[in-house]
mmCIF file of C-alpha atoms in Angstrom:
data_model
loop_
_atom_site.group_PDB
_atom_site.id
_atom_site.type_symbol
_atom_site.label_atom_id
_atom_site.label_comp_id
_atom_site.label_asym_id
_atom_site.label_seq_id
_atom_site.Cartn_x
_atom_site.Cartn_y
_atom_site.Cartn_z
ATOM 1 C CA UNK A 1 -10.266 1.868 2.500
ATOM 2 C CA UNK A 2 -10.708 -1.182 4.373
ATOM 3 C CA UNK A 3 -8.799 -2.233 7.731
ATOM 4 C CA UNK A 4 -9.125 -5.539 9.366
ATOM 5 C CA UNK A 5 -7.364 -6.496 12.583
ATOM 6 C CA UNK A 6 -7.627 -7.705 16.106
ATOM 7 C CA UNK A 7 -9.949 -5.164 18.226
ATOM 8 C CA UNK A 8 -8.925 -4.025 22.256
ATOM 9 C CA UNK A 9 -9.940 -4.609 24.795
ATOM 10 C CA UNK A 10 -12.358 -7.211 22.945
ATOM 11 C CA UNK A 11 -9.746 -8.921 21.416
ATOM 12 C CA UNK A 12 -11.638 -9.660 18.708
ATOM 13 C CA UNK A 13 -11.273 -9.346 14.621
ATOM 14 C CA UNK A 14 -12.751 -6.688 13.400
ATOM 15 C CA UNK A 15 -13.357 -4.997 9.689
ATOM 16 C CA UNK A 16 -13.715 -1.077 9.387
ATOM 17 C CA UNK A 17 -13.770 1.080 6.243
ATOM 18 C CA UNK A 18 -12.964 5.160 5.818
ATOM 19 C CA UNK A 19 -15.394 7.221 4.697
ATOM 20 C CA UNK A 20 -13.544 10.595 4.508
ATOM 21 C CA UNK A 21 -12.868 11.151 7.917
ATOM 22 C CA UNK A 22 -15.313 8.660 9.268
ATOM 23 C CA UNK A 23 -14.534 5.148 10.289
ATOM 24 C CA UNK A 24 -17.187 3.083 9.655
ATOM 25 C CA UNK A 25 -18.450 -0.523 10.680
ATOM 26 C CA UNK A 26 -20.124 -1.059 7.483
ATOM 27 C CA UNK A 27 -19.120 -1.062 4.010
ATOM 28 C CA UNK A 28 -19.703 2.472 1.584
ATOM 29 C CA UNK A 29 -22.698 2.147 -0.188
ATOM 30 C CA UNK A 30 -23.671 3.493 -3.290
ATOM 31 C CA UNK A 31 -22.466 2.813 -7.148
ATOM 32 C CA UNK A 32 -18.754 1.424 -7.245
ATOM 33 C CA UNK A 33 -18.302 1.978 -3.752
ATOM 34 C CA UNK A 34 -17.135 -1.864 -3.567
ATOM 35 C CA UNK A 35 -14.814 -1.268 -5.892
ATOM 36 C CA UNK A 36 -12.931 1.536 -4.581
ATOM 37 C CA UNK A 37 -12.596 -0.436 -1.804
ATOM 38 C CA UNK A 38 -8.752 -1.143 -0.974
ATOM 39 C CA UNK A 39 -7.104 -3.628 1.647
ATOM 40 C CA UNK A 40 -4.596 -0.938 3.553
ATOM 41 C CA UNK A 41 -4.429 -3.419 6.766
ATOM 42 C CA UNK A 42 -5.235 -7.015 6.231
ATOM 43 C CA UNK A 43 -4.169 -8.436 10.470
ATOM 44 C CA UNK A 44 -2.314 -6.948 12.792
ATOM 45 C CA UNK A 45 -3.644 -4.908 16.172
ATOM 46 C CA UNK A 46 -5.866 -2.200 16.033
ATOM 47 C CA UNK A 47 -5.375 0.729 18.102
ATOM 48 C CA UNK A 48 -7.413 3.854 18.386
ATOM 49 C CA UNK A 49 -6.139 7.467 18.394
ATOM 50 C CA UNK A 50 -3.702 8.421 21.540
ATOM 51 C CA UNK A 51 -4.862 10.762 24.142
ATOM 52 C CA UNK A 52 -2.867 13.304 25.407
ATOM 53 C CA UNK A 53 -4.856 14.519 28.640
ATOM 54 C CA UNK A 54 -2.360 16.748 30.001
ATOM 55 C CA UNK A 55 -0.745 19.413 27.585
ATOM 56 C CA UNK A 56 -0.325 22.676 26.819
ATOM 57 C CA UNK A 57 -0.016 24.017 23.587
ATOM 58 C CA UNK A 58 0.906 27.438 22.729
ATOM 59 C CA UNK A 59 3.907 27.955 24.592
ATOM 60 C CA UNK A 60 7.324 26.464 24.807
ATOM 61 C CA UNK A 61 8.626 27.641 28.833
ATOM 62 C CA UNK A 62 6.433 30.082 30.822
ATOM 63 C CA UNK A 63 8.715 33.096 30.094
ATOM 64 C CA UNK A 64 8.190 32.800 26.395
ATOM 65 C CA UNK A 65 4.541 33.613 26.437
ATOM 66 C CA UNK A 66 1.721 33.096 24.088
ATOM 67 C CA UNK A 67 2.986 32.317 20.195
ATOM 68 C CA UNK A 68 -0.225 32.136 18.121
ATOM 69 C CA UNK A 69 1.518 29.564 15.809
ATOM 70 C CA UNK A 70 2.781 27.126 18.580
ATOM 71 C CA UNK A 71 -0.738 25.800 18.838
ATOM 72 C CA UNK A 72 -0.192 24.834 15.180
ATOM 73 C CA UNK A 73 3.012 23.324 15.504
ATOM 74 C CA UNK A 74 1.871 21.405 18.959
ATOM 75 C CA UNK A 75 -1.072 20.057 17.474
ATOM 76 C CA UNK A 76 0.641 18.882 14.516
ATOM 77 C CA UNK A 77 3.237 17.384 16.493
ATOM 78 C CA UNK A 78 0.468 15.140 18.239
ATOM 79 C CA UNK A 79 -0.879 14.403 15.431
ATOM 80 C CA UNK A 80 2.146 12.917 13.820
ATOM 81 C CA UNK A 81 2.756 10.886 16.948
ATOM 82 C CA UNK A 82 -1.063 9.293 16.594
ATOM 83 C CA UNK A 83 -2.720 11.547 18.992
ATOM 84 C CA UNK A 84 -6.006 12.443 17.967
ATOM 85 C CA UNK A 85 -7.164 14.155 20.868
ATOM 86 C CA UNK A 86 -5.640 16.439 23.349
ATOM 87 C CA UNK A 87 -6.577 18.025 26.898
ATOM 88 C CA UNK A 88 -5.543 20.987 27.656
ATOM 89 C CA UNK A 89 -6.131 21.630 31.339
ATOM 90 C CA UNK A 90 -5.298 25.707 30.948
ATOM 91 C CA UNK A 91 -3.014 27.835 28.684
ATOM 92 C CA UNK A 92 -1.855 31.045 28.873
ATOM 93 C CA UNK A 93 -4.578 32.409 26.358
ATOM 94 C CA UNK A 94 -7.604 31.006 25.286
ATOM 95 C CA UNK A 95 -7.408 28.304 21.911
ATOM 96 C CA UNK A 96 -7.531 29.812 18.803
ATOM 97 C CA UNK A 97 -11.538 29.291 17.346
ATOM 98 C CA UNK A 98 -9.289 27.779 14.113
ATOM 99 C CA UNK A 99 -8.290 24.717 16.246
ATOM 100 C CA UNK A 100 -11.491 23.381 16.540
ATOM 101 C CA UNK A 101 -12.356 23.708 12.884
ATOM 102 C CA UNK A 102 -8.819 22.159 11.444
ATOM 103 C CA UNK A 103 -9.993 18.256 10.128
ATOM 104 C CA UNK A 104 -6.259 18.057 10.097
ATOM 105 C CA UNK A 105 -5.497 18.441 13.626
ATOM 106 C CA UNK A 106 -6.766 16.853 16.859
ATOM 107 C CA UNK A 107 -9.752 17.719 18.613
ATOM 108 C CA UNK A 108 -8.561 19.716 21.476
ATOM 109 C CA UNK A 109 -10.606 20.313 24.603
ATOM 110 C CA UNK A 110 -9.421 23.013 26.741
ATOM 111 C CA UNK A 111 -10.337 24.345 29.991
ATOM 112 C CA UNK A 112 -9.451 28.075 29.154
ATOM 113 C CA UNK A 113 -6.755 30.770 30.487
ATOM 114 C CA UNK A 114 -5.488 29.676 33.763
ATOM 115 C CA UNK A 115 -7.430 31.526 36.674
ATOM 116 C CA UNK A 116 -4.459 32.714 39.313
ATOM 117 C CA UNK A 117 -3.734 34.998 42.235
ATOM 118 C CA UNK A 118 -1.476 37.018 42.274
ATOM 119 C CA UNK A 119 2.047 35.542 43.082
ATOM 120 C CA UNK A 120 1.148 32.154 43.033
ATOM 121 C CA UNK A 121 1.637 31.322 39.098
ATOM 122 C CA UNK A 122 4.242 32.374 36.432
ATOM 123 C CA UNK A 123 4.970 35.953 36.332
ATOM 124 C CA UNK A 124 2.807 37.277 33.427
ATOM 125 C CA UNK A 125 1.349 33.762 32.838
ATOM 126 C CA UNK A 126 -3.015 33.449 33.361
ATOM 127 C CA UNK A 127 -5.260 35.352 34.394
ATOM 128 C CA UNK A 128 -4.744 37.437 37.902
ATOM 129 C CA UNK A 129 -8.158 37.606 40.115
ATOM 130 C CA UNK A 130 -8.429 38.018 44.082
ATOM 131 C CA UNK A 131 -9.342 34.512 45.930
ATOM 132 C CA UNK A 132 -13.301 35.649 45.334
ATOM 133 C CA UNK A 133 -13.008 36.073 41.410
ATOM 134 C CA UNK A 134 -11.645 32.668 41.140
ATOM 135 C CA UNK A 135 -15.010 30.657 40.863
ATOM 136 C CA UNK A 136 -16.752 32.909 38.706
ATOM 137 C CA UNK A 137 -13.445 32.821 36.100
ATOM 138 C CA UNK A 138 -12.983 28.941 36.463
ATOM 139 C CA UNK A 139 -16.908 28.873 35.103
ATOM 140 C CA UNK A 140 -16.257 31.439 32.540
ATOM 141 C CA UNK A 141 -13.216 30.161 31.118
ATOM 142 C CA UNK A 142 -14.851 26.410 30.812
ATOM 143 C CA UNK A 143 -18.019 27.748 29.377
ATOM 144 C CA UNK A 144 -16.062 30.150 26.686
ATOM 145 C CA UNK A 145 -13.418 27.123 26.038
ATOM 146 C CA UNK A 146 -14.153 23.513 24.650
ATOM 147 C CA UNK A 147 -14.535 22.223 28.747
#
């Protein structure tokens, strides 16, 4: 499909086309690819995919703990609202390896399980190390997660 518009912060007109899940800034190639080109946007603005860089999927309050659907239902949620990539700066367990691989979802980047002390976090909520573990957990957690 083809989408033309105005461009920020360039403010400039601009053609893309779809290519699966690609946007592209040339035209498909290849036999009939011009025709099965359609008009979906012919003016207007163009705005990329929302951002979400604070969130925390997987949970609905603290006490609830992890529900291995929420992140599902989150994501979706995002998605519907034009997000199409989320942050997640820690969660109570680590994302599911599924989230990453879902073309239907948003690309999620998480930093991990949150590293905590005891009695300074949510009651059951994290990941409970002594004031020395906490570097070495921060690294592991951002080097097993998405960053």
């Amino acid at each position: 499909m083809r989408v033309r518009g105005v461009v920020l912060p360039e403010r400039e007109g601009r053609t893309f086309w779809t290519d699966g899940e690609v946007l592209r800034t040339e035209p498909p190639a290849g036999p009939g690819a011009a025709r099965a080109v359609e008009s979906v946007v012919g003016g207007g603005w163009l705005v990329p995919g929302l951002v979400d860089v604070h969130t925390h999927p997987g949970a609905e309050e603290p006490e609830d703990g992890f529900d291995g659907a929420a992140p599902r239902r989150h994501l979706e949620a995002h998605r519907d609202a034009g997000v199409l990539l989320v942050r997640t700066p820690g969660t109570m367990e680590r994302m599911p390896g599924w989230v990453d691989a879902a073309p239907e979802l948003p690309r999620a980047r998480s930093a991990g399980r949150w590293p905590t002390t005891p009695g300074r976090f949510f009651p059951g909520v994290g990941r409970n190390l002594s004031e020395e573990q906490l570097p070495g957990a921060a690294v592991a957690e951002a080097t097993a997660s998405s960053g």
